[in-house]
Coordinates of C-alpha atoms and ligand atoms in Angstrom, one line a residue:
X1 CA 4.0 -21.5 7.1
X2 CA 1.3 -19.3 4.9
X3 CA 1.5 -22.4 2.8
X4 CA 0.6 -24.6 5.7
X5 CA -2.0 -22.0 6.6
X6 CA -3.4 -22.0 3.1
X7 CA -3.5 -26.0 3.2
X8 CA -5.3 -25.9 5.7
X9 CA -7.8 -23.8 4.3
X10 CA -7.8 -26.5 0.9
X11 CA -7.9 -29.4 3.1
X12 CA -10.9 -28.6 5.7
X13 CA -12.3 -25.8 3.6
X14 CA -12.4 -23.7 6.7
X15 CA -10.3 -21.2 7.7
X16 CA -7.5 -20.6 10.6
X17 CA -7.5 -23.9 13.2
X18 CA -6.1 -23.2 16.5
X19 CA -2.9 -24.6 15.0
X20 CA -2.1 -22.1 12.5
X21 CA 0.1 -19.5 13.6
X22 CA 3.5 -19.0 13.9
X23 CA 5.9 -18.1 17.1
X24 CA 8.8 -16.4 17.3
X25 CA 12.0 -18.3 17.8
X26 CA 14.3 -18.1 20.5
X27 CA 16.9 -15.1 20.2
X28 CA 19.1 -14.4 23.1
X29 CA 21.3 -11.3 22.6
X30 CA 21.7 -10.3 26.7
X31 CA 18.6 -8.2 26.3
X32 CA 16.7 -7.9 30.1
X33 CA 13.4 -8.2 28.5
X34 CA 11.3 -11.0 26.7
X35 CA 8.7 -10.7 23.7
X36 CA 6.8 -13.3 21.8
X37 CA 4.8 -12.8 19.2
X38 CA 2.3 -15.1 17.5
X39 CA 1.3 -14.2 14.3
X40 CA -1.7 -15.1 11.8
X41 CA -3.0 -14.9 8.4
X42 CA -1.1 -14.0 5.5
X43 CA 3.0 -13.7 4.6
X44 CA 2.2 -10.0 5.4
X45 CA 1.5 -10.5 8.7
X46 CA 4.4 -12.4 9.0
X47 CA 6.9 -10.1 7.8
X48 CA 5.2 -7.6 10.2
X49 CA 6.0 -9.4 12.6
X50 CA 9.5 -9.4 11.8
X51 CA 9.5 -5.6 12.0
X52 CA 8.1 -5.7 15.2
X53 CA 10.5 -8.1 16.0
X54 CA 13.3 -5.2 15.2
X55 CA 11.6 -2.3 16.7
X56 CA 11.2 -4.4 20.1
X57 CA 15.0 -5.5 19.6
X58 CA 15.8 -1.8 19.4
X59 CA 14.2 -1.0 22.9
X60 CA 15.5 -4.1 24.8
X61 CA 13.6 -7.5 24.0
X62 CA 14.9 -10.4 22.7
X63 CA 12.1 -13.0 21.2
X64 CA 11.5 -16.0 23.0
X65 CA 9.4 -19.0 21.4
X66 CA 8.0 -19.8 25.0
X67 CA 4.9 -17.4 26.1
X68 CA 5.4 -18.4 29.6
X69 CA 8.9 -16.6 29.8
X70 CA 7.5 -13.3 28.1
X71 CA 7.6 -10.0 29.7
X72 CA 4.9 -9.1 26.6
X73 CA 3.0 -11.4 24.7
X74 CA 2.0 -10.3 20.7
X75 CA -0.8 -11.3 18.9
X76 CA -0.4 -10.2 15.5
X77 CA -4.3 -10.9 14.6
X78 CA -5.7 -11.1 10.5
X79 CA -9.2 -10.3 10.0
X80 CA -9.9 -11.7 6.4
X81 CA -12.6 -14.1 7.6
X82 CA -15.2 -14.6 10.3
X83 CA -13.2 -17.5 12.0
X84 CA -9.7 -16.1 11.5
X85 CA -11.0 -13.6 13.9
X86 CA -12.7 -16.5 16.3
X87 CA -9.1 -18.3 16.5
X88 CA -7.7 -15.2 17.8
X89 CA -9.9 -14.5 21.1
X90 CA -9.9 -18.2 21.6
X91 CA -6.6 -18.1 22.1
X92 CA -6.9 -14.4 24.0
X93 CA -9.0 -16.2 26.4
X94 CA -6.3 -18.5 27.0
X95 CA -3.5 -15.7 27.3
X96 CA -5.8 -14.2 30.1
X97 CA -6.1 -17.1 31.9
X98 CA -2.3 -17.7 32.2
X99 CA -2.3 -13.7 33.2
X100 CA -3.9 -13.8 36.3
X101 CA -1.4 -15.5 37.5
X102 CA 1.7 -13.8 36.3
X103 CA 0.0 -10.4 35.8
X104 CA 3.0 -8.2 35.2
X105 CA 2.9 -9.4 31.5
X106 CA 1.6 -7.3 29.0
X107 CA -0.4 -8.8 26.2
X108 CA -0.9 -6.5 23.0
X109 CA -3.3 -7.4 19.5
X110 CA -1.1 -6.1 16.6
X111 CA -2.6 -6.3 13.2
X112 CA -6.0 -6.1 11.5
X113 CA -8.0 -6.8 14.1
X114 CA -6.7 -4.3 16.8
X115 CA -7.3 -2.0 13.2
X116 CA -10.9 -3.1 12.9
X117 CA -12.0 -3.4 16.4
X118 CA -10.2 -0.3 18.0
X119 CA -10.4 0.1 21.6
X120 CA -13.5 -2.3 21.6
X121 CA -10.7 -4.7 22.7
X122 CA -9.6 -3.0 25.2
X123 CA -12.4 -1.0 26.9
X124 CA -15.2 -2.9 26.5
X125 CA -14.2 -6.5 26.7
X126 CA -10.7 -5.6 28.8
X127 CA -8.7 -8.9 27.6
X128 CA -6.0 -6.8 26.3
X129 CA -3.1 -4.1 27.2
X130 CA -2.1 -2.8 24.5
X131 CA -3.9 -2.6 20.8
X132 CA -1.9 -1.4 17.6
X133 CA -2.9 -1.3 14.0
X134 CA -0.5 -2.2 11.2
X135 CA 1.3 1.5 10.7
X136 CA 1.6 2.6 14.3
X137 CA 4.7 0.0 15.2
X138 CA 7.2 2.3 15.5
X139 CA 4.8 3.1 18.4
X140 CA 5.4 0.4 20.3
X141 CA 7.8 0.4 23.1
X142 CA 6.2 3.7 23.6
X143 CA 2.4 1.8 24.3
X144 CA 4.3 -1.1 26.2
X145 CA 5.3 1.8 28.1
X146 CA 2.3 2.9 29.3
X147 CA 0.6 -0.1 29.4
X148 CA 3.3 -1.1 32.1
X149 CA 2.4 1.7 34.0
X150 CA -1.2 1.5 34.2
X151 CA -2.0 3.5 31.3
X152 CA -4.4 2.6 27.8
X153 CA -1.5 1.5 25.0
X154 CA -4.0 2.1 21.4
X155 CA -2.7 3.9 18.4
X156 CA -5.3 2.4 15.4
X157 CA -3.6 5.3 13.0
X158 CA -3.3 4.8 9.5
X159 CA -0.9 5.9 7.9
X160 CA -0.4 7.3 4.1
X161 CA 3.3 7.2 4.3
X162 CA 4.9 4.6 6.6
X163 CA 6.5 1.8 4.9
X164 CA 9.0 0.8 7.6
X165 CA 11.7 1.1 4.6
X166 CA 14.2 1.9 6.5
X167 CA 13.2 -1.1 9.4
X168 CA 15.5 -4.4 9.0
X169 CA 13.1 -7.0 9.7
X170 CA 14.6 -9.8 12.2
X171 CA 14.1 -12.6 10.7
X172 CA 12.1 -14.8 12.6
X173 CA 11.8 -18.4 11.8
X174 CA 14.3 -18.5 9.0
X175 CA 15.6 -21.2 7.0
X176 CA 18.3 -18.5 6.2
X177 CA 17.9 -19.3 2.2
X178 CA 14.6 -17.7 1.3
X179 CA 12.9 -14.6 2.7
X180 CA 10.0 -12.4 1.8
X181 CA 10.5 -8.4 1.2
X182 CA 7.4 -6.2 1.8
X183 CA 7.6 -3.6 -1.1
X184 CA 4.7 -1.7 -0.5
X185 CA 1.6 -1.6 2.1
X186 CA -2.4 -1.6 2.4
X187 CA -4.8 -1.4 -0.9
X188 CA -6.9 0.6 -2.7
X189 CA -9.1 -2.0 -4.6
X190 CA -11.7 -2.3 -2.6
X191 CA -13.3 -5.9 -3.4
X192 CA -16.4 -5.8 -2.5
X193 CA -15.8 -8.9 0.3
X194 CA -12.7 -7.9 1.5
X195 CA -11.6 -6.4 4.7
X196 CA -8.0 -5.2 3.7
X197 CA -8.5 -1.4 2.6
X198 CA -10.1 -0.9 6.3
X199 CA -7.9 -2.7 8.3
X200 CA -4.6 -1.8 5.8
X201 CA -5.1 1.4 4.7
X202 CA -4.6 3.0 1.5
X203 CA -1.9 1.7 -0.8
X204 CA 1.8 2.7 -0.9
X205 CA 4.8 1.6 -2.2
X206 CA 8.4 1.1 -0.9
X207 CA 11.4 3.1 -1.7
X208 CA 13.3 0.8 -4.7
X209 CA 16.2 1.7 -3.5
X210 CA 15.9 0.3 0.4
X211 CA 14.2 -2.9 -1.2
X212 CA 16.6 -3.9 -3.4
X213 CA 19.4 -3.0 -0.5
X214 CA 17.6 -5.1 1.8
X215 CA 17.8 -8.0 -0.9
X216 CA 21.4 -7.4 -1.6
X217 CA 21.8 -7.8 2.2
X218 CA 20.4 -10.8 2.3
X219 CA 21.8 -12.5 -0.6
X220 CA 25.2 -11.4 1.5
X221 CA 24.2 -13.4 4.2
X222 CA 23.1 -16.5 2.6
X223 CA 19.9 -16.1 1.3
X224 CA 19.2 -17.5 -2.5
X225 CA 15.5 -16.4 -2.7
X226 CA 13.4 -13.3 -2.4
X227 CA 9.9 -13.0 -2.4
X228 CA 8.1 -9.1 -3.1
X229 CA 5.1 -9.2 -1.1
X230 CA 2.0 -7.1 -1.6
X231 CA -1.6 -7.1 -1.6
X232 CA -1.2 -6.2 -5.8
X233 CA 2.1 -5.9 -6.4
X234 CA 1.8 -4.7 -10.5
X235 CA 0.4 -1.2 -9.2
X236 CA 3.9 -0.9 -7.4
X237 CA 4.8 2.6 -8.4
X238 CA 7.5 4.8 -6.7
X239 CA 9.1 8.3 -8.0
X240 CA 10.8 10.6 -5.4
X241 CA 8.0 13.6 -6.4
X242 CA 5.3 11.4 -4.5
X243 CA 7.6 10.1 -1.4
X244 CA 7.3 13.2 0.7
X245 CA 11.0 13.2 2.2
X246 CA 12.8 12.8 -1.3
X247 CA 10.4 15.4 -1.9
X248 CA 12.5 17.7 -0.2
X249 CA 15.6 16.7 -1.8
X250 CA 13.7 17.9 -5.4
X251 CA 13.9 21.2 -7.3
X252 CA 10.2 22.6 -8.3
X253 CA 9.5 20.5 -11.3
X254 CA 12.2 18.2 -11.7
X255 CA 10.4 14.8 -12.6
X256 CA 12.3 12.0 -12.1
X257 CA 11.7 8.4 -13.5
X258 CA 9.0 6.5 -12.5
X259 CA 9.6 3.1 -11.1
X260 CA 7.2 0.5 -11.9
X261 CA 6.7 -3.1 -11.2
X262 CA 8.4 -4.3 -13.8
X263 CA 11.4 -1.9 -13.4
X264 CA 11.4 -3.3 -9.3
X265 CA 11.7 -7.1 -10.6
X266 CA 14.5 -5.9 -12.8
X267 CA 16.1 -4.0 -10.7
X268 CA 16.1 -7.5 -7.9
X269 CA 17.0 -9.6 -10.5
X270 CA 19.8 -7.9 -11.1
X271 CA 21.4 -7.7 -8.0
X272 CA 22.5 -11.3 -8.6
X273 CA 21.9 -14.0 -11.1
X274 CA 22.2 -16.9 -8.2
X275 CA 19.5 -15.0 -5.9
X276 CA 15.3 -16.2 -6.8
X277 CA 13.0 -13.4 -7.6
X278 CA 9.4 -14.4 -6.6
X279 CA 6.7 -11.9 -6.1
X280 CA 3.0 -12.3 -4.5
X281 CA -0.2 -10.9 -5.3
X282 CA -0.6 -10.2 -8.9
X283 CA -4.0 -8.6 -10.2
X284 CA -5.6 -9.7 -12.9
X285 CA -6.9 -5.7 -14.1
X286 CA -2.9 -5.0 -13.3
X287 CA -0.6 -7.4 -14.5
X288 CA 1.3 -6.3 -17.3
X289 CA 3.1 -7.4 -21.1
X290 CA 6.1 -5.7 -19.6
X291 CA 6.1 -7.5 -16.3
X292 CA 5.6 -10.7 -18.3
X293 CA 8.5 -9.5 -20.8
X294 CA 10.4 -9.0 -17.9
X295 CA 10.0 -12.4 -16.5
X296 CA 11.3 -13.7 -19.1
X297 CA 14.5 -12.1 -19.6
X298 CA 15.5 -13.4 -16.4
X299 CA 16.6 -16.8 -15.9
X300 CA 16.8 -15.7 -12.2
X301 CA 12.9 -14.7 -11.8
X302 CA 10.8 -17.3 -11.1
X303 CA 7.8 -18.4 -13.9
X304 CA 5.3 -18.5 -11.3
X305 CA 2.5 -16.4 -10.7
X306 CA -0.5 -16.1 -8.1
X307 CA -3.4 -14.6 -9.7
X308 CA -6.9 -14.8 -7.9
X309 CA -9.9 -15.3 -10.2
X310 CA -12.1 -15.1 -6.7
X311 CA -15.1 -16.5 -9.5
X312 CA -15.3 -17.1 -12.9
X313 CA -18.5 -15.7 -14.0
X314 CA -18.6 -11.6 -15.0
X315 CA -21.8 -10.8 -12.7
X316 CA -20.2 -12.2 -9.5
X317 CA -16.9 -10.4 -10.3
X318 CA -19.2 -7.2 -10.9
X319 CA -21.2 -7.5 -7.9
X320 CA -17.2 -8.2 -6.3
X321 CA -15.8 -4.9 -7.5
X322 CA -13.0 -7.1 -8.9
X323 CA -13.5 -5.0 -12.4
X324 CA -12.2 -7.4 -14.8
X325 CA -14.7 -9.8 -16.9
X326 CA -14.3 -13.7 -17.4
X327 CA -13.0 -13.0 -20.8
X328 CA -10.3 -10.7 -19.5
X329 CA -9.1 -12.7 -17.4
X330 CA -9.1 -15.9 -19.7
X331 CA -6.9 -13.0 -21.7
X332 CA -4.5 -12.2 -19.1
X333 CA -4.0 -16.0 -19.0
X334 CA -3.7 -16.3 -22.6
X335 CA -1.2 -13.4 -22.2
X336 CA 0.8 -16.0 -19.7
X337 CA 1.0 -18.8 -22.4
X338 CA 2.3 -17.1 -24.7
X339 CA 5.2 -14.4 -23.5
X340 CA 6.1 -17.4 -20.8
X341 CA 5.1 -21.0 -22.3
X342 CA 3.3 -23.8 -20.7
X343 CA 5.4 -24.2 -18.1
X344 CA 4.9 -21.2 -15.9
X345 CA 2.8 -21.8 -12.9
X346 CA -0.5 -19.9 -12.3
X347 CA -2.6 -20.2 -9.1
X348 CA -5.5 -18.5 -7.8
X349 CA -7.8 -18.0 -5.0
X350 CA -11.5 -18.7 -5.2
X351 CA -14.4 -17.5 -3.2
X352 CA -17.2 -20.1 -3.1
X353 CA -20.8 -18.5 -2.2
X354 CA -20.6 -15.4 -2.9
X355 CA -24.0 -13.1 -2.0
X356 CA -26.3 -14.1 -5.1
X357 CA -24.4 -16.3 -7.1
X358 CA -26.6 -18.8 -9.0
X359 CA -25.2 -22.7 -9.4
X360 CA -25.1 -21.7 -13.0
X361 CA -22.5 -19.2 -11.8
X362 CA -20.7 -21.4 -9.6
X363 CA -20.2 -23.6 -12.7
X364 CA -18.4 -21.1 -14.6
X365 CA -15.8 -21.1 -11.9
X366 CA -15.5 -24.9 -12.3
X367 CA -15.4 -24.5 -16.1
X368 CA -12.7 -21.4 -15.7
X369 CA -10.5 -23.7 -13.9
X370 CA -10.5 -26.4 -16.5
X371 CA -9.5 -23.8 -18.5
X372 CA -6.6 -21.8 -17.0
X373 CA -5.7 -25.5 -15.8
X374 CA -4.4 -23.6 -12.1
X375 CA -1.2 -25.7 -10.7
X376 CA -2.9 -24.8 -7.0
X377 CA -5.2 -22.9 -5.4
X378 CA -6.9 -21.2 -2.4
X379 CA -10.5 -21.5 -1.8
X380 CA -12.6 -20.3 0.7
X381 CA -16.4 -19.9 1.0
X382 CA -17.8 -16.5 1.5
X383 CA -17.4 -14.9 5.4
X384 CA -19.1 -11.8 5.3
X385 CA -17.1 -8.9 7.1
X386 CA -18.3 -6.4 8.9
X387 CA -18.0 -2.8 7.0
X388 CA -17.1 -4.5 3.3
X389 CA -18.8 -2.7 0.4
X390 CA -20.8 -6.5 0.2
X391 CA -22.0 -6.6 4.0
X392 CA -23.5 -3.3 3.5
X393 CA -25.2 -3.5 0.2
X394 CA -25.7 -7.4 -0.6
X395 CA -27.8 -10.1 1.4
X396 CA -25.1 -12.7 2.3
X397 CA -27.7 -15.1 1.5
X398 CA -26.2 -18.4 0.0
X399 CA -27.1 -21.3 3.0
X400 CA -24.1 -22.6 4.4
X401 CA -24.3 -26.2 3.2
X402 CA -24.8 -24.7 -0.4
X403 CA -21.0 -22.6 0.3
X404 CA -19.8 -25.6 2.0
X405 CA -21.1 -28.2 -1.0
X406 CA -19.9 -25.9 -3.6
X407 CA -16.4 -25.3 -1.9
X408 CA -16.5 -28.8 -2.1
X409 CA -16.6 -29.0 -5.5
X410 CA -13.9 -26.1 -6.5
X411 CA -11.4 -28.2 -4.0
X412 CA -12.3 -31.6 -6.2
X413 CA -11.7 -29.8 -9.4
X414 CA -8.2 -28.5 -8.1
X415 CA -6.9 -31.2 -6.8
X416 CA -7.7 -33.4 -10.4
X417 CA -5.7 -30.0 -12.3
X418 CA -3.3 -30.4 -9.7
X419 CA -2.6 -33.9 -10.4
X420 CA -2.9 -33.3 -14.4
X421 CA -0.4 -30.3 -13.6
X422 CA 2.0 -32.4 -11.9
X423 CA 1.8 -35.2 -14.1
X424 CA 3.1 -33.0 -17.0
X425 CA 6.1 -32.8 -14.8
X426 CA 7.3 -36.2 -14.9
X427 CA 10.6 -37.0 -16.9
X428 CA 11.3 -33.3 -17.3
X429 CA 14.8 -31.9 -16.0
X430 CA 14.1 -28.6 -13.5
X431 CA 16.1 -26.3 -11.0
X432 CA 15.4 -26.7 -7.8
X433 CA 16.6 -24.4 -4.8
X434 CA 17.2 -27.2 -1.8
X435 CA 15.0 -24.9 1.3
X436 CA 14.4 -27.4 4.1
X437 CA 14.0 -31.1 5.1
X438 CA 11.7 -33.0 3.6
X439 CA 8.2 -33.5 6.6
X440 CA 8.3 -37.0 5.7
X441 CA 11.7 -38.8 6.1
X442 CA 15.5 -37.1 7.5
X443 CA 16.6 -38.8 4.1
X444 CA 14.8 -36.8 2.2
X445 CA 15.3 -32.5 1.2
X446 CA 12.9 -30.0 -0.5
X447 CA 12.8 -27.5 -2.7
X448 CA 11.1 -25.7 -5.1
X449 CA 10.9 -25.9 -9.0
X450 CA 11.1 -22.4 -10.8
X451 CA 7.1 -22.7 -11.3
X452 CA 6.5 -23.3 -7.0
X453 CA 6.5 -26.4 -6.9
X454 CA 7.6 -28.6 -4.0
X455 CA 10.1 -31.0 -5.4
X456 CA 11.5 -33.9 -3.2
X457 CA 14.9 -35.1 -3.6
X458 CA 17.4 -37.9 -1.5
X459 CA 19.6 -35.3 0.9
X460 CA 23.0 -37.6 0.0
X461 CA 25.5 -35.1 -0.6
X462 CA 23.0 -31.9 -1.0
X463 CA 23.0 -29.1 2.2
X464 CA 20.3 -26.1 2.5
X465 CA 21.1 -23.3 -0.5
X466 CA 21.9 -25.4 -3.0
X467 CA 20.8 -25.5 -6.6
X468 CA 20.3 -28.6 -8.1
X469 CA 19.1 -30.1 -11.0
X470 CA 16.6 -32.8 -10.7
X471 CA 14.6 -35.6 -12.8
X472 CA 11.3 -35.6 -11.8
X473 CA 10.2 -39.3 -11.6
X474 CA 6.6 -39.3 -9.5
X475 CA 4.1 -36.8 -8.2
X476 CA 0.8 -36.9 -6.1
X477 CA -1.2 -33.8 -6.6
X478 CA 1.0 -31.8 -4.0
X479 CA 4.2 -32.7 -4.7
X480 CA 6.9 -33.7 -7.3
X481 CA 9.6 -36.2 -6.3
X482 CA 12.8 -36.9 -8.1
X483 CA 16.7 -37.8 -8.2
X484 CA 19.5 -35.0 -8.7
X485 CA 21.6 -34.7 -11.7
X486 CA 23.3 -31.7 -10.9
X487 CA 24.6 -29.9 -7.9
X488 CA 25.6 -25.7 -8.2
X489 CA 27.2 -25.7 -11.7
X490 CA 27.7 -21.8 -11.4
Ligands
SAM501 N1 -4.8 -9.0 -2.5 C1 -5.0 -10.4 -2.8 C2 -5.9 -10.4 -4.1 O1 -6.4 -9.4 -4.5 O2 -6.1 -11.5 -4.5 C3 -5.6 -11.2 -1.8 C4 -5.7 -10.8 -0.4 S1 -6.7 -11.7 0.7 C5 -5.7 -11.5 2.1 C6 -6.5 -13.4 0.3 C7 -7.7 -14.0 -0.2 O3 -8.7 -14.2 0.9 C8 -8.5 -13.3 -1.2 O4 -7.9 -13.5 -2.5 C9 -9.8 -14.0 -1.2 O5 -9.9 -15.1 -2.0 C10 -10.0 -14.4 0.3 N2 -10.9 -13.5 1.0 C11 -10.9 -12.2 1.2 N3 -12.0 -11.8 1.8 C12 -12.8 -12.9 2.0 C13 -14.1 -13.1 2.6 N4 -14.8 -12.1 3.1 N5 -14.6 -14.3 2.6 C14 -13.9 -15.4 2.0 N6 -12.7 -15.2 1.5 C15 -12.1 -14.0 1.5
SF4_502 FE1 -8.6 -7.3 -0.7 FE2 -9.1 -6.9 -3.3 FE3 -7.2 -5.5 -2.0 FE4 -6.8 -8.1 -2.5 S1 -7.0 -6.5 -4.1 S2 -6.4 -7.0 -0.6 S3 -8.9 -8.9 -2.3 S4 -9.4 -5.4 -1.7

């Protein structure tokens, strides 16, 4: 669904329609109570959602995927752009109609927004009950609570500590084969245009150990794929000195190892040879030779990685706060190539219009892309946001036909290295892991090539979970198709 959401974006060059969200299913344990949750924005939010999903499960609601039958109604809101925001009180508006006439049912923002607009929501424009921020979920049932009785339900409180590590998400929409992990929470970058440190918090990582049980769980259940989510998951770092409650179990001065990135992937990887490692979002200043190095020892850890350039010229990134040049980048890249081959898959995200960028700047981000040669990408034009580093000290002063033309332009250049991407594809043998049914035709399955791409095969003989080999015959500049050689040879 994020990649839905993010095609969206590519096609349209707009962000969040009123289509793209995504509901929880129907789960019916015996519980007396209802909750549904609709949830925006990125995978993050969506795995939220999941532990919402569990704390809510804990205190007597099953999910439903119909809003009518809800005792509470969850938006779980992202903030990353003007209209992402829009799509959200649109579809409040709606929620409030269908309230007045079933007004026992409570209806909560979850997420960035409820972070970023407080008890704006619910004081001053009253269209909500209840409003929590991303690190007050364990809050919940507590807010619900009140709210039911009449009370305000707001806890905006960000936390330094809570990671939810010992939470096990439900898993809500599942294909049951590939899942995303959260291994650590908010961000301390601050990019100049970004909303993320305010809204998430400062950055923390995961305890290892709960991460890599919580893959080993789901690799017993089924589950052949794992993806480590985080807003820049190369400054992963864990050691029991800096988690407060290992803390305790510490003598003064013992040091312990510290876990890094690259030590988390290993540690995944290594759980089984048959479960997919993927990871989301790398950092260009972050990524590292040894999470490269570790890549490539394992057969098991997918060559793909997502690594936003947001421009390509050094003065934009400055005025960004992205602190990496054009050149290191292009090095970083370079860096790719060489520890993992041709082959690997890199995609980025891209920011058209940013405040003061020049069309001579805009054409380095076209010239960058011809020469990373991204397999995809997501672009976006500018959306100042209210707070950011850049909406207090830059004039967001590129017209909006100029974003729009230029937007244009990024999307025409990706979809040609898309195409030349894909085209490099044909003939070759790759692994697929068969994930769903193809959109198109019942005849047809997909699944994903170690480098991310969606791979098309016919579903005679093949079920969900499986790993095939495939010849890739044809492509457009989305998709590969091709026929299977091989079905689960371990
Ligand atoms: N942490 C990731 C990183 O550093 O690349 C990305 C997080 S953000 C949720 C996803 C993307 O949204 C960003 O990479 C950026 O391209 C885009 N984005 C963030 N703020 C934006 C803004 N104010 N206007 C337009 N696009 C924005
Ligand atoms: Fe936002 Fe930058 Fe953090 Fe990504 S790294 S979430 S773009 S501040």
């Amino acid at each position: 669904m994020d990649q839905l959401i993010k095609d969206i974006d590519i096609i349209t060059g707009e962000e969040a329609q009123a289509v793209d969200y995504k509901t929880t299913q129907e789960e019916n344990t015996g519980k007396s109570k209802k909750i549904y949750i609709e949830s925006y924005g990125c995978q993050m939010n969506f795995s939220d959602s999941e532990i919402v999903a569990s704390i809510m499960k804990e205190n007597g609601y099953d999910t439903t995927s119909d809003f009518e039958q809800a005792d509470v109604v969850f938006l779980n809101t992202c903030s990353i752009r003007e209209k992402a925001e829009q799509t959200v009180r649109n579809r409040l508006n709606h929620f409030n109609a269908v309230k007045k006439s079933k007004p026992e049912m409570t209806i909560g923002v979850l997420g960035c927004m409820a972070e970023r607009l407080k008890d704006k929501l619910l004081e001053e424009e009253k269209i909500v009950d209840v409003v929590v921020g991303p690190d007050a979920y364990r809050d919940l049932p507590n807010l619900v609570n009140a709210a039911e009785d009449g009370r305000k339900g707001v806890n905006t409180f960000l936390s330094r500590e809570e990671t939810y590590a010992d939470i096990a998400p439900v898993r809500l929409n599942s294909n049951g084969i590939t899942a995303f992990i959260s291994i650590m929470r908010g961000c301390d970058n601050m990019c100049s245009f970004c909303v993320v440190p305010f809204t998430r918090g400062r950055e923390r990582s995961r305890d290892p150990h709960s991460i890599v049980a919580e893959a080993r769980d789901l690799f017993e259940r089924g589950y052949r794929e794992v993806t480590l989510l985080g807003q820049n998951v190369d400054s992963y770092k864990w050691s029991p000195e800096e988690n407060n409650k290992a803390r305790l179990n510490k003598k003064e001065g013992e040091v312990t190892q510290v876990i890094n990135f690259a030590n988390l992937l290993e540690m995944v990887a290594q759980i089984d040879p048959l479960l997919r490692v993927r990871f989301s979002t790398s950092h260009p200043k972050d990524i590292t030779d040894e999470v490269l190095y570790t890549m490539k020892k394992y057969d098991n850890i997918c060559k793909y990685i997502h690594l936003p350039v947001q421009s390509g010229n050094s003065r934009v990134l400055e005025m960004m706060n992205r602190t990496y040049t054009r050149e290191w980048y292009l090095d970083r890249v370079r860096a790719i190539r060489e520890i993992l081959g041709e082959e690997c898959g890199i995609s980025s995200d891209m920011i058209a219009g940013f405040c003061t960028e020049t069309e001579a700047e805009h054409q380095d981000t076209l010239t960058l892309m011809d020469l990373v040669k991204y397999d995809f990408s997501y672009m976006f034009f500018y959306s100042e946001r209210p707070g950011t580093l850049a909406a207090k000290k830059y004039e967001d002063d590129i017209p909006l036909d100029i974003k729009k033309q230029r937007l244009s332009e990024i999307i025409s250049k990706q979809n040609e290295l898309s195409l030349e991407r894909n085209k490099l594809d044909i003939g070759k043998e790759q692994w697929i892991l068969i994930e769903g049914t193809s959109k198109k035709s019942s005849e047809e399955l997909k699944g994903r090539n170690s480098a991310n791409k969606v791979v098309i095969v016919p579903s005679a003989g093949l079920k969900l979970g499986d790993y095939v080999k495939v010849k890739i015959t044809d492509c457009t500049t989305a998709t590969l198709f091709g026929y299977v050689l091989e079905v689960n040879p371990l």
